[in-house]
């Protein structure tokens, strides 16, 4: 232990003497470590975002919509744009399918809205939905106060609204929001229920939504809408069967022939997980390739520094041997030096990669979260590179002849 | 430990040959002598006569081509690299003409180095190094780097480094070669003092005056011992004729 500390101390003092050269040569190592940390932070961030987005769906729920909710790889967007909209009739027709329990037909405006009271207003960030009572199970809503929409709200065309907790807090601070009036595009709605708080995921609140009965939605927004259909299978295990039934039925209703592709997309927790895994594998492969290349370049840089260092310090090595250093002392000294060098590059790279991920998150709202394992992995990789590429120079140092070594200038 | 009276060093028909471009250079060509504990011996001879080669072999830095070398009653030939390193660490203190201090280390750091390889704990190492530096009169230069010291001071650091592990002998290869005569004189006085304290010293020198001050001197020529006797006699400065080998 003592000996290792001594070796480390010696290594650090030599590296300190060559800071600039060390940093320049370490660029490859820095890039390698930074790549691992940054890419894995983005992957991890996306994973967290997706899993919370989809955990929002109730158990056994899945979605059908015109637009892909997320898409990786090339898609023909013009073709997607030409898809006919999903209609309420198509949605209603899915109710009779054997493995479907609930059908939540949801209309969304193209932009976020704002809600107002005579005294206050929310920001322009409210996700308004024109829905049905089935919205509740399909979206895993938990009622905190009051009630969710009911069938009579729809039948009587009531102007009522079920809101997220943030809206209640903003418009009615310190008051009970239930029974109060809020306005949407000037149209008054009565608050009948408030959802339990879901909190924020990566800085975005999940409590800024408002659900109104769809007839009321149509009166406010007219025909301007995107239609989503959220469905709940008879049980979570029945989701695949339910999806098959829904796809077959929609294809028939939308007049697709056998060779046409689906002109709609569907998502369940499973398909999103699968999609995410594909993406993560792609990112991991790209990261692996970049990182391997960078570490190779960095490793060669380290080998170069160390070879130069061995040459410059040939006399020192001879003197150390004359004073009683064994070959393995010299070997260890140079290995510790190259690992220390490489690790300091790795540490710097971790900082750069982490800073990159976090600033992308802050500036561009890219989901990112730095996983500890990625930090450890990149440190491990850089240390290994230092070790591997340090072996040859260290061996060369340890095999020097002391008399010859002391004679060099 | 060798028995009392048994020589510290015994070499018998020691050879060290180099092959350069197919030609054999006999740097040592059958050298035999013994040195007892506490002796101060000068090694003299012309340039190229084999003095440094002999010192390297005696210092276990180099292995002879043939012949025997017994140090402290034990055969040196046939030892592994690690065993030789350990011998150098414990039994031998080197002093070189060019000092051979590590430029980045302080005086203290340089002197502690042999103890690092002996595995002496840091605190003890420091105490021993301070003591050795005090013994060469450098108490107030502990944290100076070599380039902040004069030549004489550097050589004192090197001598402290050679002494710190309490070796059986000091091997000094022209320790005054890079010093002016006044400073060289100081270093020689230091050796003389060490000799009086009981250290065994082998000193390679070009200067007959210096060799004359040693109780004993060995003259090499073309890898042979050509004279071995009282320092003044071998140096050719005394009245008595040199003893032929
Ligand atoms: N590594 C080597 N390879 C080949 N020949 C060598 C080597 N080292 C020494 N020699 C030769 O061995 C002979 C003795 O050299 P050595 O260095 O021992 O002389 P020296 O007495 O120390 O001389 P000086 O007083 O100049 O230091 C010389 O002829 C030298 O050329
Ligand atoms: Mg010489």
Tab-separated table of C-alpha atoms and ligand atoms in Angstrom, chain A residues 403-404 407, chain B residues 16 18-20 25-28 45-54 97 173-174 204 206 220, ligand 1:
chain	number	residue	atom	x	y	z
A	403	UNK	CA	24.778	1.346	-16.599
A	404	UNK	CA	23.700	2.294	-20.123
A	407	UNK	CA	25.300	7.166	-19.277
B	16	UNK	CA	34.481	-8.053	-18.353
B	18	UNK	CA	32.555	-6.087	-24.543
B	19	UNK	CA	32.046	-7.051	-28.140
B	20	UNK	CA	32.010	-4.004	-30.378
B	25	UNK	CA	37.278	-5.181	-25.822
B	26	UNK	CA	38.723	-6.555	-22.590
B	27	UNK	CA	37.721	-3.778	-20.217
B	28	UNK	CA	38.642	-6.022	-17.280
B	45	UNK	CA	44.731	4.433	-14.040
B	46	UNK	CA	44.591	6.037	-17.437
B	47	UNK	CA	41.402	6.789	-19.242
B	48	UNK	CA	39.974	3.564	-20.631
B	49	UNK	CA	41.915	1.380	-18.217
B	50	UNK	CA	38.702	-0.156	-16.820
B	51	UNK	CA	38.110	1.807	-13.617
B	52	UNK	CA	34.428	2.533	-14.243
B	53	UNK	CA	33.848	-0.976	-15.492
B	54	UNK	CA	35.304	-2.312	-12.252
B	97	UNK	CA	30.946	12.272	-11.131
B	173	UNK	CA	33.579	7.266	-9.465
B	174	UNK	CA	35.514	10.529	-9.844
B	204	UNK	CA	38.133	6.318	-8.577
B	206	UNK	CA	42.594	10.739	-12.000
B	220	UNK	CA	44.686	-0.438	-13.433
C	1	LIG	N1	29.301	-0.384	-22.969
C	1	LIG	C1	30.495	-0.562	-23.509
C	1	LIG	N2	30.592	-1.118	-24.725
C	1	LIG	C2	31.809	-1.305	-25.305
C	1	LIG	N3	32.953	-0.952	-24.738
C	1	LIG	C3	32.930	-0.404	-23.528
C	1	LIG	C4	31.700	-0.163	-22.855
C	1	LIG	N4	31.967	0.410	-21.663
C	1	LIG	C5	33.303	0.531	-21.612
C	1	LIG	N5	33.888	0.045	-22.713
C	1	LIG	C6	35.323	-0.005	-22.979
C	1	LIG	O1	35.956	-0.591	-21.886
C	1	LIG	C7	37.176	0.050	-21.617
C	1	LIG	C8	37.173	0.522	-20.160
C	1	LIG	O2	36.235	1.541	-20.008
C	1	LIG	P1	36.012	2.262	-18.594
C	1	LIG	O3	34.816	3.148	-18.777
C	1	LIG	O4	35.943	1.267	-17.531
C	1	LIG	O5	37.310	3.158	-18.486
C	1	LIG	P2	37.711	4.180	-17.335
C	1	LIG	O6	38.959	3.656	-16.736
C	1	LIG	O7	36.570	4.423	-16.434
C	1	LIG	O8	38.035	5.470	-18.171
C	1	LIG	P3	37.807	7.005	-17.764
C	1	LIG	O9	38.923	7.369	-16.847
C	1	LIG	O10	37.912	7.728	-19.071
C	1	LIG	O11	36.454	7.103	-17.140
C	1	LIG	C9	37.297	1.194	-22.601
C	1	LIG	O12	38.148	0.790	-23.627
C	1	LIG	C10	35.911	1.379	-23.120
C	1	LIG	O13	35.910	1.791	-24.452
